[in-house]
Short mmCIF file of C-alpha atoms in Angstrom, two decimals:
data_model
loop_
_atom_site.label_atom_id
_atom_site.label_comp_id
_atom_site.label_asym_id
_atom_site.label_seq_id
_atom_site.Cartn_x
_atom_site.Cartn_y
_atom_site.Cartn_z
CA UNK B 1 -30.81 -0.45 -11.05
CA UNK B 2 -26.77 0.19 -11.63
CA UNK B 3 -25.51 -2.98 -13.84
CA UNK B 4 -24.00 -4.96 -11.80
CA UNK B 5 -25.80 -4.11 -8.78
CA UNK B 6 -28.07 -6.31 -5.75
CA UNK B 7 -28.53 -3.92 -3.35
CA UNK B 8 -28.36 0.06 -4.50
CA UNK B 9 -28.49 3.17 -2.32
CA UNK B 10 -29.22 6.21 -4.45
CA UNK B 11 -28.88 9.70 -2.88
CA UNK B 12 -29.71 8.37 0.95
CA UNK B 13 -29.70 11.17 4.24
CA UNK B 14 -31.34 10.21 7.13
CA UNK B 15 -30.47 12.09 10.52
CA UNK B 16 -32.74 12.32 14.00
CA UNK B 17 -34.23 15.49 14.40
CA UNK B 18 -32.75 18.20 13.60
CA UNK B 19 -29.17 15.93 13.71
CA UNK B 20 -28.51 14.65 10.62
CA UNK B 21 -26.13 11.23 10.18
CA UNK B 22 -26.45 10.79 6.94
CA UNK B 23 -25.50 12.38 3.69
CA UNK B 24 -26.26 11.66 0.44
CA UNK B 25 -24.69 8.42 -0.21
CA UNK B 26 -24.70 6.53 -3.01
CA UNK B 27 -23.64 3.21 -3.02
CA UNK B 28 -24.33 -0.22 -4.54
CA UNK B 29 -23.34 -3.94 -4.58
CA UNK B 30 -23.18 -6.81 -6.28
CA UNK B 31 -24.97 -9.84 -5.69
CA UNK B 32 -22.50 -12.28 -3.44
CA UNK B 33 -20.32 -9.36 -2.24
CA UNK B 34 -19.36 -8.79 1.18
CA UNK B 35 -19.02 -5.71 2.31
CA UNK B 36 -17.86 -3.87 5.35
CA UNK B 37 -18.98 -0.26 6.80
CA UNK B 38 -16.17 1.19 8.72
CA UNK B 39 -15.43 4.36 10.41
CA UNK B 40 -14.93 5.73 14.43
CA UNK B 41 -18.69 6.12 16.44
CA UNK B 42 -21.23 8.65 15.13
CA UNK B 43 -19.79 8.12 11.50
CA UNK B 44 -23.24 6.96 10.25
CA UNK B 45 -22.62 3.29 9.89
CA UNK B 46 -24.87 1.45 12.42
CA UNK B 47 -28.12 3.99 11.05
CA UNK B 48 -26.92 3.45 7.24
CA UNK B 49 -27.19 -0.34 8.12
CA UNK B 50 -30.34 0.33 9.93
CA UNK B 51 -31.95 2.63 7.47
CA UNK B 52 -31.03 -0.33 5.36
CA UNK B 53 -32.76 -2.77 7.26
CA UNK B 54 -35.54 -0.51 7.53
CA UNK B 55 -35.53 1.02 11.73
CA UNK B 56 -34.18 4.06 10.13
CA UNK B 57 -36.39 5.84 7.07
CA UNK B 58 -34.36 7.25 5.07
CA UNK B 59 -35.74 12.10 4.65
CA UNK B 60 -34.08 11.31 1.06
CA UNK B 61 -32.72 9.38 -1.22
CA UNK B 62 -33.88 5.27 -2.38
CA UNK B 63 -32.94 1.78 -1.59
CA UNK B 64 -33.65 -0.60 -4.10
CA UNK B 65 -33.51 -4.48 -3.80
CA UNK B 66 -32.77 -6.10 -7.61
CA UNK B 67 -34.38 -2.67 -8.72
CA UNK B 68 -37.49 -3.24 -6.91
CA UNK B 69 -37.99 0.18 -4.17
CA UNK B 70 -37.74 -1.22 -0.83
CA UNK B 71 -37.47 2.60 0.78
CA UNK B 72 -40.23 2.52 2.92
CA UNK B 73 -41.00 -0.82 2.59
CA UNK B 74 -40.98 -2.72 6.33
CA UNK B 75 -38.27 -4.63 8.10
CA UNK B 76 -40.37 -8.30 7.16
CA UNK B 77 -40.98 -6.83 3.80
CA UNK B 78 -37.20 -6.51 2.44
CA UNK B 79 -35.47 -9.62 2.22
CA UNK B 80 -32.66 -8.94 5.07
CA UNK B 81 -31.46 -10.67 7.84
CA UNK B 82 -30.17 -8.41 11.10
CA UNK B 83 -27.75 -9.89 13.42
CA UNK B 84 -27.31 -7.85 16.24
CA UNK B 85 -23.93 -6.91 18.07
CA UNK B 86 -26.26 -7.93 21.52
CA UNK B 87 -27.90 -11.08 19.72
CA UNK B 88 -31.17 -10.39 21.49
CA UNK B 89 -31.78 -14.09 21.93
CA UNK B 90 -34.61 -15.02 23.91
CA UNK B 91 -33.75 -15.98 27.37
CA UNK B 92 -36.71 -18.56 28.21
CA UNK B 93 -36.74 -19.94 24.93
CA UNK B 94 -34.20 -23.14 23.51
CA UNK B 95 -30.89 -22.86 20.87
CA UNK B 96 -33.76 -24.51 18.85
CA UNK B 97 -36.91 -22.48 19.33
CA UNK B 98 -34.37 -19.11 18.67
CA UNK B 99 -32.69 -20.51 15.53
CA UNK B 100 -35.96 -21.55 14.83
CA UNK B 101 -38.70 -18.11 16.43
CA UNK B 102 -38.50 -16.01 12.24
CA UNK B 103 -39.94 -18.47 10.58
CA UNK B 104 -42.24 -19.31 13.29
CA UNK B 105 -42.92 -15.88 12.57
CA UNK B 106 -44.09 -16.44 8.97
CA UNK B 107 -45.65 -19.98 9.67
CA UNK B 108 -44.05 -21.90 8.86
CA UNK B 109 -44.77 -25.37 9.28
CA UNK B 110 -43.82 -27.03 12.58
CA UNK B 111 -41.93 -30.12 10.32
CA UNK B 112 -40.10 -26.49 8.06
CA UNK B 113 -39.27 -25.19 11.38
CA UNK B 114 -37.38 -28.38 12.53
CA UNK B 115 -35.79 -28.98 9.28
CA UNK B 116 -34.12 -26.27 8.17
CA UNK B 117 -33.39 -25.18 12.60
CA UNK B 118 -31.54 -28.65 12.30
CA UNK B 119 -29.68 -27.41 9.05
CA UNK B 120 -28.71 -24.52 10.02
CA UNK B 121 -27.57 -26.31 13.29
CA UNK B 122 -25.14 -28.33 11.14
CA UNK B 123 -24.19 -25.96 9.52
CA UNK B 124 -23.26 -23.87 12.52
CA UNK B 125 -21.28 -26.62 14.42
CA UNK B 126 -24.27 -26.20 16.95
CA UNK B 127 -25.40 -30.45 17.05
CA UNK B 128 -26.57 -31.09 20.57
CA UNK B 129 -27.29 -27.54 21.96
CA UNK B 130 -30.83 -28.07 20.56
CA UNK B 131 -31.95 -27.68 24.02
CA UNK B 132 -29.94 -25.38 25.56
CA UNK B 133 -30.78 -22.36 27.17
CA UNK B 134 -28.76 -19.22 25.96
CA UNK B 135 -27.23 -19.06 29.36
CA UNK B 136 -26.34 -22.21 29.18
CA UNK B 137 -22.87 -21.00 25.74
CA UNK B 138 -20.64 -19.28 25.70
CA UNK B 139 -20.19 -16.78 23.96
CA UNK B 140 -19.52 -17.76 20.04
CA UNK B 141 -22.03 -20.09 20.27
CA UNK B 142 -24.51 -17.89 21.10
CA UNK B 143 -23.40 -15.83 18.17
CA UNK B 144 -24.22 -18.06 16.39
CA UNK B 145 -27.27 -19.06 17.41
CA UNK B 146 -28.02 -15.03 16.06
CA UNK B 147 -26.80 -15.63 13.49
CA UNK B 148 -28.46 -19.13 12.63
CA UNK B 149 -31.83 -17.40 13.10
CA UNK B 150 -31.24 -14.65 10.36
CA UNK B 151 -29.88 -17.20 8.43
CA UNK B 152 -32.83 -19.77 8.55
CA UNK B 153 -34.80 -17.39 6.83
CA UNK B 154 -32.67 -17.64 4.44
CA UNK B 155 -32.42 -13.81 3.13
CA UNK B 156 -31.61 -12.36 0.00
CA UNK B 157 -29.16 -9.95 2.34
CA UNK B 158 -27.57 -10.59 5.45
CA UNK B 159 -26.63 -7.32 7.44
CA UNK B 160 -24.14 -7.77 10.48
CA UNK B 161 -24.44 -5.05 13.15
CA UNK B 162 -21.25 -5.28 14.85
CA UNK B 163 -21.89 -9.08 15.83
CA UNK B 164 -18.18 -9.42 17.29
CA UNK B 165 -17.57 -6.87 19.36
CA UNK B 166 -18.60 -8.59 22.70
CA UNK B 167 -16.55 -11.91 21.51
CA UNK B 168 -13.32 -12.23 23.83
CA UNK B 169 -10.03 -11.52 21.86
CA UNK B 170 -9.57 -15.16 21.04
CA UNK B 171 -12.93 -16.00 19.83
CA UNK B 172 -13.84 -13.04 18.11
CA UNK B 173 -10.20 -14.00 15.70
CA UNK B 174 -12.46 -17.38 15.04
CA UNK B 175 -15.98 -16.33 14.46
CA UNK B 176 -14.81 -13.72 11.88
CA UNK B 177 -13.14 -16.46 9.40
CA UNK B 178 -15.96 -19.02 10.43
CA UNK B 179 -17.98 -15.86 9.33
CA UNK B 180 -17.13 -14.83 6.16
CA UNK B 181 -16.04 -18.71 5.34
CA UNK B 182 -20.28 -19.74 5.78
CA UNK B 183 -20.87 -16.46 3.69
CA UNK B 184 -18.47 -17.55 0.24
CA UNK B 185 -20.36 -21.39 0.75
CA UNK B 186 -23.58 -19.11 0.53
CA UNK B 187 -23.10 -16.77 -1.38
CA UNK B 188 -25.19 -15.02 0.26
CA UNK B 189 -24.74 -10.78 -0.27
CA UNK B 190 -23.05 -9.48 3.56
CA UNK B 191 -22.91 -5.77 4.84
CA UNK B 192 -20.71 -5.92 7.68
CA UNK B 193 -20.36 -2.74 10.41
CA UNK B 194 -17.43 -2.78 12.69
CA UNK B 195 -15.27 -0.24 14.07
CA UNK B 196 -12.13 -2.46 13.97
CA UNK B 197 -9.50 -2.47 11.08
CA UNK B 198 -8.18 -5.60 10.87
CA UNK B 199 -12.10 -7.31 11.17
CA UNK B 200 -13.28 -5.80 7.94
CA UNK B 201 -9.78 -6.05 5.95
CA UNK B 202 -9.60 -10.28 6.39
CA UNK B 203 -13.81 -10.20 5.98
CA UNK B 204 -14.70 -8.30 3.20
CA UNK B 205 -14.74 -7.82 -0.66
CA UNK B 206 -14.89 -4.20 -0.30
CA UNK B 207 -14.13 -1.48 2.65
CA UNK B 208 -16.40 1.68 2.83
CA UNK B 209 -14.76 4.04 4.99
CA UNK B 210 -17.99 6.85 7.08
CA UNK B 211 -16.77 10.12 7.80
CA UNK B 212 -19.61 12.77 9.14
CA UNK B 213 -22.58 10.78 7.50
CA UNK B 214 -20.82 10.88 4.08
CA UNK B 215 -17.96 8.18 1.89
CA UNK B 216 -14.93 9.35 3.02
CA UNK B 217 -13.48 6.30 -0.06
CA UNK B 218 -14.47 2.60 -0.91
CA UNK B 219 -12.68 0.14 -3.01
CA UNK B 220 -10.89 -3.09 -1.56
CA UNK B 221 -9.68 -4.04 1.37
CA UNK B 222 -5.72 -3.51 -0.65
CA UNK B 223 -6.37 -0.19 -2.57
CA UNK B 224 -8.37 1.50 0.77
CA UNK B 225 -5.15 0.28 2.96
CA UNK B 226 -2.26 0.73 0.25
CA UNK B 227 -3.52 3.84 -1.49
CA UNK B 228 -5.93 5.58 0.99
CA UNK B 229 -7.69 9.14 -0.50
CA UNK B 230 -7.39 11.59 2.54
CA UNK B 231 -5.13 12.55 4.96
CA UNK B 232 -7.91 11.02 7.30
CA UNK B 233 -8.42 7.67 5.31
CA UNK B 234 -4.69 7.22 5.76
CA UNK B 235 -5.22 8.33 9.68
CA UNK B 236 -7.77 5.83 10.18
CA UNK B 237 -6.44 2.74 8.35
CA UNK B 238 -3.27 2.93 10.95
CA UNK B 239 -1.22 5.66 9.45
CA UNK B 240 -1.11 7.64 12.31
CA UNK B 241 2.30 9.49 12.23
CA UNK B 242 2.44 12.85 10.81
CA UNK B 243 4.69 15.49 10.27
CA UNK B 244 3.47 18.69 7.50
CA UNK B 245 6.33 19.97 4.89
CA UNK B 246 7.37 22.12 1.91
CA UNK B 247 7.64 21.28 -1.37
CA UNK B 248 6.75 21.51 -4.61
CA UNK B 249 5.65 19.84 -7.65
CA UNK B 250 8.25 19.19 -10.60
CA UNK B 251 8.70 17.24 -13.31
CA UNK B 252 6.87 14.43 -12.14
CA UNK B 253 8.08 14.26 -8.22
CA UNK B 254 7.48 16.31 -5.85
CA UNK B 255 9.86 17.53 -4.02
CA UNK B 256 10.29 18.09 0.00
CA UNK B 257 12.87 20.99 0.85
CA UNK B 258 14.79 20.76 3.53
CA UNK B 259 14.31 21.94 7.49
CA UNK B 260 15.57 21.62 10.55
CA UNK B 261 13.66 17.85 11.77
CA UNK B 262 14.09 16.37 7.72
CA UNK B 263 15.76 16.07 4.65
CA UNK B 264 15.52 17.95 1.46
CA UNK B 265 14.04 14.74 -0.74
CA UNK B 266 11.93 13.98 -4.57
CA UNK B 267 9.18 11.60 -3.92
CA UNK B 268 7.49 10.50 -6.83
CA UNK B 269 4.11 11.85 -8.12
CA UNK B 270 2.20 9.14 -9.06
CA UNK B 271 -0.59 10.86 -9.55
CA UNK B 272 -1.29 12.45 -6.55
CA UNK B 273 -3.47 16.28 -6.73
CA UNK B 274 -0.61 17.89 -4.93
CA UNK B 275 0.18 21.45 -5.18
CA UNK B 276 3.68 23.73 -4.63
CA UNK B 277 3.54 25.06 -0.87
CA UNK B 278 2.75 22.19 2.98
CA UNK B 279 1.41 18.79 2.35
CA UNK B 280 0.49 16.88 5.54
CA UNK B 281 2.83 13.21 5.61
CA UNK B 282 1.60 9.97 6.40
CA UNK B 283 3.53 6.84 7.66
CA UNK B 284 3.50 3.38 9.84
CA UNK B 285 4.94 2.84 12.12
CA UNK B 286 5.72 -0.27 10.98
CA UNK B 287 6.16 0.60 7.68
CA UNK B 288 9.59 3.68 8.89
CA UNK B 289 12.58 2.53 9.36
CA UNK B 290 14.98 3.05 12.01
CA UNK B 291 19.43 3.90 11.62
CA UNK B 292 21.40 5.20 14.18
CA UNK B 293 22.20 9.11 14.28
CA UNK B 294 26.05 8.48 13.02
CA UNK B 295 24.69 6.22 9.91
CA UNK B 296 26.59 7.92 6.63
CA UNK B 297 24.76 5.35 4.66
CA UNK B 298 23.20 6.63 1.47
CA UNK B 299 19.39 7.41 1.81
CA UNK B 300 17.89 5.94 -1.45
CA UNK B 301 16.03 7.90 -3.56
CA UNK B 302 12.09 9.08 -2.72
CA UNK B 303 13.17 8.11 1.18
CA UNK B 304 12.03 10.59 3.58
CA UNK B 305 14.33 10.78 6.65
CA UNK B 306 13.61 13.10 9.57
CA UNK B 307 15.91 13.24 12.84
CA UNK B 308 15.41 13.14 15.96
CA UNK B 309 15.65 11.37 19.82
CA UNK B 310 14.66 7.76 20.90
CA UNK B 311 12.52 9.22 24.11
CA UNK B 312 10.58 5.23 24.80
CA UNK B 313 10.71 2.18 24.43
CA UNK B 314 8.64 -0.82 23.93
CA UNK B 315 7.79 -4.14 23.26
CA UNK B 316 4.71 -4.86 22.71
CA UNK B 317 5.65 -8.52 20.93
CA UNK B 318 7.65 -8.78 17.17
CA UNK B 319 9.04 -5.73 17.21
CA UNK B 320 10.19 -2.91 19.07
CA UNK B 321 8.47 0.16 19.69
CA UNK B 322 10.27 3.36 19.82
CA UNK B 323 9.05 6.52 20.96
CA UNK B 324 10.74 8.71 18.00
CA UNK B 325 11.00 12.83 19.42
CA UNK B 326 11.27 14.64 16.40
CA UNK B 327 11.65 18.42 17.36
CA UNK B 328 8.74 19.46 19.74
CA UNK B 329 7.02 15.93 18.24
CA UNK B 330 6.08 12.66 18.68
CA UNK B 331 6.33 9.63 16.24
CA UNK B 332 6.38 5.82 17.01
CA UNK B 333 8.60 3.29 14.70
CA UNK B 334 9.19 -0.43 15.01
CA UNK B 335 12.70 -1.96 14.85
CA UNK B 336 14.10 -5.91 14.88
CA UNK B 337 15.99 -4.11 17.92
CA UNK B 338 15.73 -1.65 21.01
CA UNK B 339 17.44 1.43 20.08
CA UNK B 340 18.61 3.27 23.84
CA UNK B 341 16.47 6.01 25.72
CA UNK B 342 17.60 9.39 24.04
CA UNK B 343 20.24 8.02 20.75
CA UNK B 344 19.81 10.39 18.74
CA UNK B 345 18.28 8.27 15.42
CA UNK B 346 16.87 8.61 12.16
CA UNK B 347 13.92 8.09 10.71
CA UNK B 348 13.61 6.40 7.06
CA UNK B 349 10.24 6.49 5.74
CA UNK B 350 10.03 4.83 1.74
CA UNK B 351 7.64 6.84 -0.86
CA UNK B 352 6.12 3.58 -1.37
CA UNK B 353 4.66 3.62 2.30
CA UNK B 354 4.99 7.47 2.26
CA UNK B 355 1.14 8.94 1.89
CA UNK B 356 1.03 12.57 0.55
CA UNK B 357 -1.86 14.76 1.07
CA UNK B 358 -1.61 19.30 0.80
CA UNK B 359 -2.57 20.23 3.70
CA UNK B 360 -5.72 22.77 5.09
CA UNK B 361 -4.69 25.65 4.42
CA UNK B 362 -5.35 27.34 7.76
CA UNK B 363 -4.96 23.72 9.81
CA UNK B 364 -3.60 25.39 12.89
CA UNK B 365 -0.21 23.08 13.16
CA UNK B 366 1.00 24.43 9.65
CA UNK B 367 4.88 24.44 9.41
CA UNK B 368 6.67 28.36 9.97
CA UNK B 369 9.00 28.39 6.79
CA UNK B 370 11.89 29.24 8.03
CA UNK B 371 14.50 31.49 5.91
CA UNK B 372 16.51 29.43 4.54
CA UNK B 373 13.66 28.14 2.22
CA UNK B 374 12.88 25.10 4.75
CA UNK B 375 10.43 23.94 6.96
CA UNK B 376 10.01 24.13 10.63
CA UNK B 377 8.28 21.91 11.90
CA UNK B 378 5.43 21.39 14.59
CA UNK B 379 2.56 19.21 13.73
CA UNK B 380 4.26 15.58 14.10
CA UNK B 381 1.42 12.80 15.37
CA UNK B 382 1.40 9.38 16.39
CA UNK B 383 -0.40 7.10 18.28
CA UNK B 384 -0.67 2.94 18.60
CA UNK B 385 -3.54 2.15 17.50
#
């Protein structure tokens, strides 16, 4: 076992029939750490969780807990508990019976079960609900009962399979903070599957982003959000505005040439392995700044400036959201005031919130170089996440 890792996955691959879902996953999780597996539907995050739990057998690789190989052990011999997305409560059982179900299967004495159930009810704010059936509970209460059943057996690792997805938005915000606070209080190791970026950001010590059965990036929420390792990760973390530009590295900066829709600028390289040619620039709607098209003030060094006009304006709350046409394409930009539909504007994105990546060599969206040496943009992409 690698020093510091409590749960360790070594080259884990898995699939269903001829379809490979996980491809050589290498992942170590420290004792007491809360890790979120984040990704789109079909990326392999739930399969990975079920492989850890023992419900999916890896076709290759190993799974170890505290140095003990559990790869071929059944779920009940791994020291783990899984909270299902649907809660999976027995409808004919009371709250107390559901919480104590795992202890009953392990043949604990009735007095011990009653004591432990009482502890879980108090811990999770379920006092006075012992005799109720699941149908008599709210969604948040049912979620707490499922969590209590998992924790009652005192697992070494808690596995959470999108347990908040069936709750309405208001309750979800409350419950996710409750789960995080409880995990910290108990010091239990937790692995949480979600497709919700904000949920992963506020709950986890570390985020692991999966793409097509492989780890695209892992790190603290701040690191993954502010320093995405690829265009895919940047887009998944909210930087969905995209434009392809032409430039070249020169003396520690990446020099972006002027084009029909962008002004020339120089962005600090900061260790990014950018090559001469087309790059994919990504930025978030809230990170860009919107100015009138007639603005003549000096553009700060390292700031990308795009020219366009406003097509639509909406108010999702807090800021005004503008869909700005830039050439043949669209980007979304938030601003404190509303610009008029049809108004010419400039979109400015500072270098510290502008993410640059080498464009795919065979990208069908790659812009065509103009004779003047600029770049004709053909791929600005934006959507509301």
